[in-house]
Amino acid sequence: MADRKYHLDIHPRILELLGPNLYTNIYYVLAELIANAYDASAKNVYIIANKDDITVEDDGVGMSYSNGDVDKYLHVAQESRRYEEDSVTREGRRKMGRKGIGKLAALSISSEVWVKTICQKEKSGFVLTRNVPEGNELPALSDSQISFERVASHGTAIVMKNPQYKFPDSLETMKKNLLRIFPLVDDDFKLHLIRGSKEVVVSD
């Protein structure tokens, strides 16, 4: 929606310095984004290698602008778990994210990241970059730009434009490397590794 503002609560210089140096391994970046999806009660995470981007898309609860979820997301490194009940999802999962900087992980492999989210049919989206505009106001995405490739109705997609790192040639290799970092997969939390017509599902 045109009247929505996306204000990043962080000094822009921090993104310039931290973004490209936060992670140097694509698997750690993906693991951080997978952890965010896990904390959002997702059952499926789709990691998609497109021609000009890498997308991490989940079917979690998404983020609501009107309820303040998006604002919390944009408060980088803000304490999110002050109480024990804040450490567990409604499904009983122990939340993984702790420091609140994992959301910056995508900037390690892309200087422009689109964040798209749908929560209870409410769409929100903005562009996160290493070079934040004056006033820390991030460019908003239009409703027509906020759509998913695989998820049907609600969730979040992180789209890393023109990534500096690429998928490995073998999706099986990628599967093995991801499982070393993020082993919490089962029938209730699956990873889908996708390139073109090829797909590997990780559920055990």
PDB file of C-alpha atoms in Angstrom:
ATOM      1  CA  MET A   1       0.000   0.000   0.000  1.00  0.00           C
ATOM      2  CA  ALA A   2       1.283   3.435  -0.940  1.00  0.00           C
ATOM      3  CA  ASP A   3       0.867   4.958   2.527  1.00  0.00           C
ATOM      4  CA  ARG A   4       3.055   2.437   4.278  1.00  0.00           C
ATOM      5  CA  LYS A   5       6.496   3.518   5.449  1.00  0.00           C
ATOM      6  CA  TYR A   6       9.378   1.147   6.123  1.00  0.00           C
ATOM      7  CA  HIS A   7      11.834   2.771   8.476  1.00  0.00           C
ATOM      8  CA  LEU A   8      15.029   0.847   9.223  1.00  0.00           C
ATOM      9  CA  ASP A   9      16.164   1.355  12.803  1.00  0.00           C
ATOM     10  CA  ILE A  10      19.916   1.081  12.296  1.00  0.00           C
ATOM     11  CA  HIS A  11      22.691   3.443  11.256  1.00  0.00           C
ATOM     12  CA  PRO A  12      23.119   3.049   7.469  1.00  0.00           C
ATOM     13  CA  ARG A  13      26.900   2.878   7.815  1.00  0.00           C
ATOM     14  CA  ILE A  14      26.532  -0.344   9.769  1.00  0.00           C
ATOM     15  CA  LEU A  15      24.904  -2.018   6.784  1.00  0.00           C
ATOM     16  CA  GLU A  16      27.658  -0.819   4.477  1.00  0.00           C
ATOM     17  CA  LEU A  17      30.308  -2.298   6.776  1.00  0.00           C
ATOM     18  CA  LEU A  18      28.495  -5.325   8.093  1.00  0.00           C
ATOM     19  CA  GLY A  19      26.424  -6.479   5.129  1.00  0.00           C
ATOM     20  CA  PRO A  20      29.075  -7.917   2.804  1.00  0.00           C
ATOM     21  CA  ASN A  21      31.243  -9.147   5.702  1.00  0.00           C
ATOM     22  CA  LEU A  22      28.642 -10.692   7.993  1.00  0.00           C
ATOM     23  CA  TYR A  23      28.917 -14.094   6.294  1.00  0.00           C
ATOM     24  CA  THR A  24      31.265 -15.391   3.612  1.00  0.00           C
ATOM     25  CA  ASN A  25      29.596 -18.772   3.136  1.00  0.00           C
ATOM     26  CA  ILE A  26      26.260 -19.093   1.328  1.00  0.00           C
ATOM     27  CA  TYR A  27      25.231 -22.018   3.552  1.00  0.00           C
ATOM     28  CA  TYR A  28      25.389 -19.910   6.697  1.00  0.00           C
ATOM     29  CA  VAL A  29      23.301 -17.226   5.017  1.00  0.00           C
ATOM     30  CA  LEU A  30      20.703 -19.773   3.984  1.00  0.00           C
ATOM     31  CA  ALA A  31      20.746 -21.341   7.456  1.00  0.00           C
ATOM     32  CA  GLU A  32      19.947 -17.963   9.040  1.00  0.00           C
ATOM     33  CA  LEU A  33      17.000 -17.457   6.689  1.00  0.00           C
ATOM     34  CA  ILE A  34      15.810 -21.011   7.283  1.00  0.00           C
ATOM     35  CA  ALA A  35      15.982 -20.389  11.044  1.00  0.00           C
ATOM     36  CA  ASN A  36      13.779 -17.304  10.632  1.00  0.00           C
ATOM     37  CA  ALA A  37      11.256 -19.418   8.722  1.00  0.00           C
ATOM     38  CA  TYR A  38      11.390 -22.080  11.441  1.00  0.00           C
ATOM     39  CA  ASP A  39      10.662 -19.436  14.091  1.00  0.00           C
ATOM     40  CA  ALA A  40       7.725 -18.231  11.970  1.00  0.00           C
ATOM     41  CA  SER A  41       6.074 -21.689  12.238  1.00  0.00           C
ATOM     42  CA  ALA A  42       6.744 -22.590   8.608  1.00  0.00           C
ATOM     43  CA  LYS A  43       6.273 -26.169   7.487  1.00  0.00           C
ATOM     44  CA  ASN A  44       8.006 -25.702   4.138  1.00  0.00           C
ATOM     45  CA  VAL A  45      10.940 -23.578   3.040  1.00  0.00           C
ATOM     46  CA  TYR A  46      11.650 -23.252  -0.679  1.00  0.00           C
ATOM     47  CA  ILE A  47      15.208 -22.308  -1.637  1.00  0.00           C
ATOM     48  CA  ILE A  48      15.025 -21.410  -5.290  1.00  0.00           C
ATOM     49  CA  ALA A  49      17.897 -20.658  -7.664  1.00  0.00           C
ATOM     50  CA  ASN A  50      16.547 -18.429 -10.420  1.00  0.00           C
ATOM     51  CA  LYS A  51      18.492 -16.842 -13.258  1.00  0.00           C
ATOM     52  CA  ASP A  52      18.939 -13.467 -11.536  1.00  0.00           C
ATOM     53  CA  ASP A  53      18.187 -14.180  -7.898  1.00  0.00           C
ATOM     54  CA  ILE A  54      18.139 -16.660  -5.043  1.00  0.00           C
ATOM     55  CA  THR A  55      14.815 -16.769  -3.225  1.00  0.00           C
ATOM     56  CA  VAL A  56      14.102 -18.226   0.209  1.00  0.00           C
ATOM     57  CA  GLU A  57      10.348 -18.546   0.562  1.00  0.00           C
ATOM     58  CA  ASP A  58       8.394 -20.005   3.480  1.00  0.00           C
ATOM     59  CA  ASP A  59       4.796 -20.791   4.386  1.00  0.00           C
ATOM     60  CA  GLY A  60       5.046 -19.415   7.915  1.00  0.00           C
ATOM     61  CA  VAL A  61       2.631 -16.986   9.527  1.00  0.00           C
ATOM     62  CA  GLY A  62       4.086 -13.987   7.699  1.00  0.00           C
ATOM     63  CA  MET A  63       4.426 -10.491   9.150  1.00  0.00           C
ATOM     64  CA  SER A  64       1.610  -8.026   9.705  1.00  0.00           C
ATOM     65  CA  TYR A  65       2.205  -4.331   9.142  1.00  0.00           C
ATOM     66  CA  SER A  66      -0.847  -3.262  11.123  1.00  0.00           C
ATOM     67  CA  ASN A  67       0.056  -5.461  14.111  1.00  0.00           C
ATOM     68  CA  GLY A  68       3.621  -4.158  14.248  1.00  0.00           C
ATOM     69  CA  ASP A  69       5.425  -7.305  13.046  1.00  0.00           C
ATOM     70  CA  VAL A  70       7.123  -5.475  10.167  1.00  0.00           C
ATOM     71  CA  ASP A  71       8.246  -2.673  12.475  1.00  0.00           C
ATOM     72  CA  LYS A  72       9.804  -5.238  14.826  1.00  0.00           C
ATOM     73  CA  TYR A  73      11.601  -6.812  11.881  1.00  0.00           C
ATOM     74  CA  LEU A  74      13.103  -3.462  10.932  1.00  0.00           C
ATOM     75  CA  HIS A  75      14.413  -2.853  14.464  1.00  0.00           C
ATOM     76  CA  VAL A  76      17.732  -4.589  13.923  1.00  0.00           C
ATOM     77  CA  ALA A  77      19.282  -6.337  16.953  1.00  0.00           C
ATOM     78  CA  GLN A  78      16.290  -5.524  19.136  1.00  0.00           C
ATOM     79  CA  GLU A  79      15.772  -7.957  22.035  1.00  0.00           C
ATOM     80  CA  SER A  80      12.864 -10.188  20.988  1.00  0.00           C
ATOM     81  CA  ARG A  81      12.786 -12.754  23.780  1.00  0.00           C
ATOM     82  CA  ARG A  82      12.525 -11.101  27.168  1.00  0.00           C
ATOM     83  CA  TYR A  83      10.409 -13.852  28.680  1.00  0.00           C
ATOM     84  CA  GLU A  84      10.460 -17.640  28.486  1.00  0.00           C
ATOM     85  CA  GLU A  85       7.147 -17.736  26.613  1.00  0.00           C
ATOM     86  CA  ASP A  86       8.756 -15.605  23.891  1.00  0.00           C
ATOM     87  CA  SER A  87      11.265 -18.402  23.252  1.00  0.00           C
ATOM     88  CA  VAL A  88       8.718 -20.954  22.039  1.00  0.00           C
ATOM     89  CA  THR A  89       6.435 -20.854  18.999  1.00  0.00           C
ATOM     90  CA  ARG A  90       2.758 -21.668  19.337  1.00  0.00           C
ATOM     91  CA  GLU A  91       3.567 -25.134  17.928  1.00  0.00           C
ATOM     92  CA  GLY A  92       6.067 -25.710  20.726  1.00  0.00           C
ATOM     93  CA  ARG A  93       9.230 -25.187  18.684  1.00  0.00           C
ATOM     94  CA  ARG A  94      12.173 -23.692  20.510  1.00  0.00           C
ATOM     95  CA  LYS A  95      12.987 -20.500  18.601  1.00  0.00           C
ATOM     96  CA  MET A  96      16.419 -20.324  17.014  1.00  0.00           C
ATOM     97  CA  GLY A  97      17.005 -16.632  16.225  1.00  0.00           C
ATOM     98  CA  ARG A  98      18.664 -14.755  19.061  1.00  0.00           C
ATOM     99  CA  LYS A  99      20.610 -11.634  18.147  1.00  0.00           C
ATOM    100  CA  GLY A 100      18.253 -10.132  15.585  1.00  0.00           C
ATOM    101  CA  ILE A 101      20.907  -9.687  12.899  1.00  0.00           C
ATOM    102  CA  GLY A 102      20.189 -12.826  10.900  1.00  0.00           C
ATOM    103  CA  LYS A 103      17.858 -10.733   8.757  1.00  0.00           C
ATOM    104  CA  LEU A 104      20.961  -8.953   7.484  1.00  0.00           C
ATOM    105  CA  ALA A 105      22.483 -12.233   6.353  1.00  0.00           C
ATOM    106  CA  ALA A 106      21.052 -11.892   2.845  1.00  0.00           C
ATOM    107  CA  LEU A 107      23.033  -8.671   2.354  1.00  0.00           C
ATOM    108  CA  SER A 108      26.193 -10.744   2.566  1.00  0.00           C
ATOM    109  CA  ILE A 109      25.514 -12.229  -0.839  1.00  0.00           C
ATOM    110  CA  SER A 110      23.370  -9.536  -2.430  1.00  0.00           C
ATOM    111  CA  SER A 111      23.442  -5.746  -2.275  1.00  0.00           C
ATOM    112  CA  GLU A 112      19.695  -5.594  -2.944  1.00  0.00           C
ATOM    113  CA  VAL A 113      17.194  -7.789  -1.119  1.00  0.00           C
ATOM    114  CA  TRP A 114      13.437  -7.771  -1.562  1.00  0.00           C
ATOM    115  CA  VAL A 115      11.450  -8.698   1.544  1.00  0.00           C
ATOM    116  CA  LYS A 116       7.888  -9.789   0.731  1.00  0.00           C
ATOM    117  CA  THR A 117       5.395 -11.000   3.303  1.00  0.00           C
ATOM    118  CA  ILE A 118       1.693 -11.843   3.515  1.00  0.00           C
ATOM    119  CA  CYS A 119      -0.118 -12.268   6.827  1.00  0.00           C
ATOM    120  CA  GLN A 120      -3.870 -12.916   6.890  1.00  0.00           C
ATOM    121  CA  LYS A 121      -4.176 -11.548   3.331  1.00  0.00           C
ATOM    122  CA  GLU A 122      -2.331  -8.332   4.299  1.00  0.00           C
ATOM    123  CA  LYS A 123       0.636  -7.659   2.010  1.00  0.00           C
ATOM    124  CA  SER A 124       3.832  -5.816   2.983  1.00  0.00           C
ATOM    125  CA  GLY A 125       7.128  -5.473   1.153  1.00  0.00           C
ATOM    126  CA  PHE A 126      10.232  -3.358   0.923  1.00  0.00           C
ATOM    127  CA  VAL A 127      13.751  -3.280  -0.506  1.00  0.00           C
ATOM    128  CA  LEU A 128      16.678  -3.733   1.868  1.00  0.00           C
ATOM    129  CA  THR A 129      20.048  -2.513   0.546  1.00  0.00           C
ATOM    130  CA  ARG A 130      23.564  -1.904   1.814  1.00  0.00           C
ATOM    131  CA  ASN A 131      23.113   1.732   0.822  1.00  0.00           C
ATOM    132  CA  VAL A 132      20.111   2.881   2.821  1.00  0.00           C
ATOM    133  CA  PRO A 133      18.327   5.992   1.479  1.00  0.00           C
ATOM    134  CA  GLU A 134      18.400   9.243   3.414  1.00  0.00           C
ATOM    135  CA  GLY A 135      16.254   9.119   6.525  1.00  0.00           C
ATOM    136  CA  ASN A 136      16.491   5.300   6.630  1.00  0.00           C
ATOM    137  CA  GLU A 137      13.223   5.033   4.684  1.00  0.00           C
ATOM    138  CA  LEU A 138      13.314   1.880   2.578  1.00  0.00           C
ATOM    139  CA  PRO A 139      11.640   1.730  -0.845  1.00  0.00           C
ATOM    140  CA  ALA A 140       8.228   0.058  -0.637  1.00  0.00           C
ATOM    141  CA  LEU A 141       7.096  -2.712  -2.982  1.00  0.00           C
ATOM    142  CA  SER A 142       3.693  -2.458  -4.612  1.00  0.00           C
ATOM    143  CA  ASP A 143       1.034  -5.061  -3.887  1.00  0.00           C
ATOM    144  CA  SER A 144       1.482  -6.428  -7.404  1.00  0.00           C
ATOM    145  CA  GLN A 145       5.169  -7.092  -6.639  1.00  0.00           C
ATOM    146  CA  ILE A 146       4.345  -9.001  -3.458  1.00  0.00           C
ATOM    147  CA  SER A 147       3.691 -12.549  -4.622  1.00  0.00           C
ATOM    148  CA  PHE A 148       5.171 -15.998  -4.073  1.00  0.00           C
ATOM    149  CA  GLU A 149       6.551 -18.641  -6.399  1.00  0.00           C
ATOM    150  CA  ARG A 150       5.540 -21.725  -4.420  1.00  0.00           C
ATOM    151  CA  VAL A 151       3.596 -20.666  -1.326  1.00  0.00           C
ATOM    152  CA  ALA A 152      -0.181 -20.453  -1.720  1.00  0.00           C
ATOM    153  CA  SER A 153      -1.407 -17.811   0.723  1.00  0.00           C
ATOM    154  CA  HIS A 154       0.753 -16.640   3.639  1.00  0.00           C
ATOM    155  CA  GLY A 155       4.440 -16.498   4.506  1.00  0.00           C
ATOM    156  CA  THR A 156       7.589 -14.563   3.706  1.00  0.00           C
ATOM    157  CA  ALA A 157       9.976 -14.465   0.760  1.00  0.00           C
ATOM    158  CA  ILE A 158      13.526 -13.116   0.844  1.00  0.00           C
ATOM    159  CA  VAL A 159      14.709 -12.416  -2.694  1.00  0.00           C
ATOM    160  CA  MET A 160      18.448 -11.835  -3.098  1.00  0.00           C
ATOM    161  CA  LYS A 161      18.944 -10.011  -6.394  1.00  0.00           C
ATOM    162  CA  ASN A 162      22.036 -10.696  -8.521  1.00  0.00           C
ATOM    163  CA  PRO A 163      23.745 -12.751  -5.780  1.00  0.00           C
ATOM    164  CA  GLN A 164      27.516 -12.754  -5.509  1.00  0.00           C
ATOM    165  CA  TYR A 165      27.492 -16.459  -4.630  1.00  0.00           C
ATOM    166  CA  LYS A 166      25.800 -19.237  -6.562  1.00  0.00           C
ATOM    167  CA  PHE A 167      24.184 -22.568  -5.810  1.00  0.00           C
ATOM    168  CA  PRO A 168      26.577 -25.522  -6.045  1.00  0.00           C
ATOM    169  CA  ASP A 169      26.255 -27.634  -9.183  1.00  0.00           C
ATOM    170  CA  SER A 170      24.724 -30.537  -7.268  1.00  0.00           C
ATOM    171  CA  LEU A 171      21.559 -30.091  -5.217  1.00  0.00           C
ATOM    172  CA  GLU A 172      22.546 -33.224  -3.288  1.00  0.00           C
ATOM    173  CA  THR A 173      25.782 -31.510  -2.281  1.00  0.00           C
ATOM    174  CA  MET A 174      23.798 -28.516  -1.163  1.00  0.00           C
ATOM    175  CA  LYS A 175      21.501 -30.774   0.842  1.00  0.00           C
ATOM    176  CA  LYS A 176      24.409 -32.388   2.689  1.00  0.00           C
ATOM    177  CA  ASN A 177      26.064 -29.047   3.469  1.00  0.00           C
ATOM    178  CA  LEU A 178      22.828 -27.482   4.734  1.00  0.00           C
ATOM    179  CA  LEU A 179      22.082 -30.453   6.984  1.00  0.00           C
ATOM    180  CA  ARG A 180      25.456 -30.026   8.670  1.00  0.00           C
ATOM    181  CA  ILE A 181      24.397 -26.521   9.727  1.00  0.00           C
ATOM    182  CA  PHE A 182      20.636 -26.949  10.062  1.00  0.00           C
ATOM    183  CA  PRO A 183      19.673 -30.525  11.005  1.00  0.00           C
ATOM    184  CA  LEU A 184      16.152 -29.782  12.333  1.00  0.00           C
ATOM    185  CA  VAL A 185      14.183 -31.187   9.419  1.00  0.00           C
ATOM    186  CA  ASP A 186      11.330 -33.698   9.591  1.00  0.00           C
ATOM    187  CA  ASP A 187       7.848 -34.204   8.176  1.00  0.00           C
ATOM    188  CA  ASP A 188       6.718 -31.000   9.929  1.00  0.00           C
ATOM    189  CA  PHE A 189       9.577 -28.884   8.569  1.00  0.00           C
ATOM    190  CA  LYS A 190      10.817 -29.577   5.068  1.00  0.00           C
ATOM    191  CA  LEU A 191      13.364 -27.868   2.848  1.00  0.00           C
ATOM    192  CA  HIS A 192      12.837 -27.768  -0.909  1.00  0.00           C
ATOM    193  CA  LEU A 193      15.967 -27.092  -2.963  1.00  0.00           C
ATOM    194  CA  ILE A 194      14.995 -25.987  -6.447  1.00  0.00           C
ATOM    195  CA  ARG A 195      16.845 -25.129  -9.636  1.00  0.00           C
ATOM    196  CA  GLY A 196      14.820 -25.038 -12.834  1.00  0.00           C
ATOM    197  CA  SER A 197      12.868 -28.292 -13.115  1.00  0.00           C
ATOM    198  CA  LYS A 198      15.021 -30.062 -10.518  1.00  0.00           C
ATOM    199  CA  GLU A 199      13.920 -30.288  -6.908  1.00  0.00           C
ATOM    200  CA  VAL A 200      15.315 -32.087  -3.857  1.00  0.00           C
ATOM    201  CA  VAL A 201      13.122 -32.319  -0.766  1.00  0.00           C
ATOM    202  CA  VAL A 202      14.877 -32.577   2.592  1.00  0.00           C
ATOM    203  CA  SER A 203      12.657 -34.067   5.296  1.00  0.00           C
ATOM    204  CA  ASP A 204      14.963 -36.326   7.290  1.00  0.00           C
TER     205      ASP A 204
END
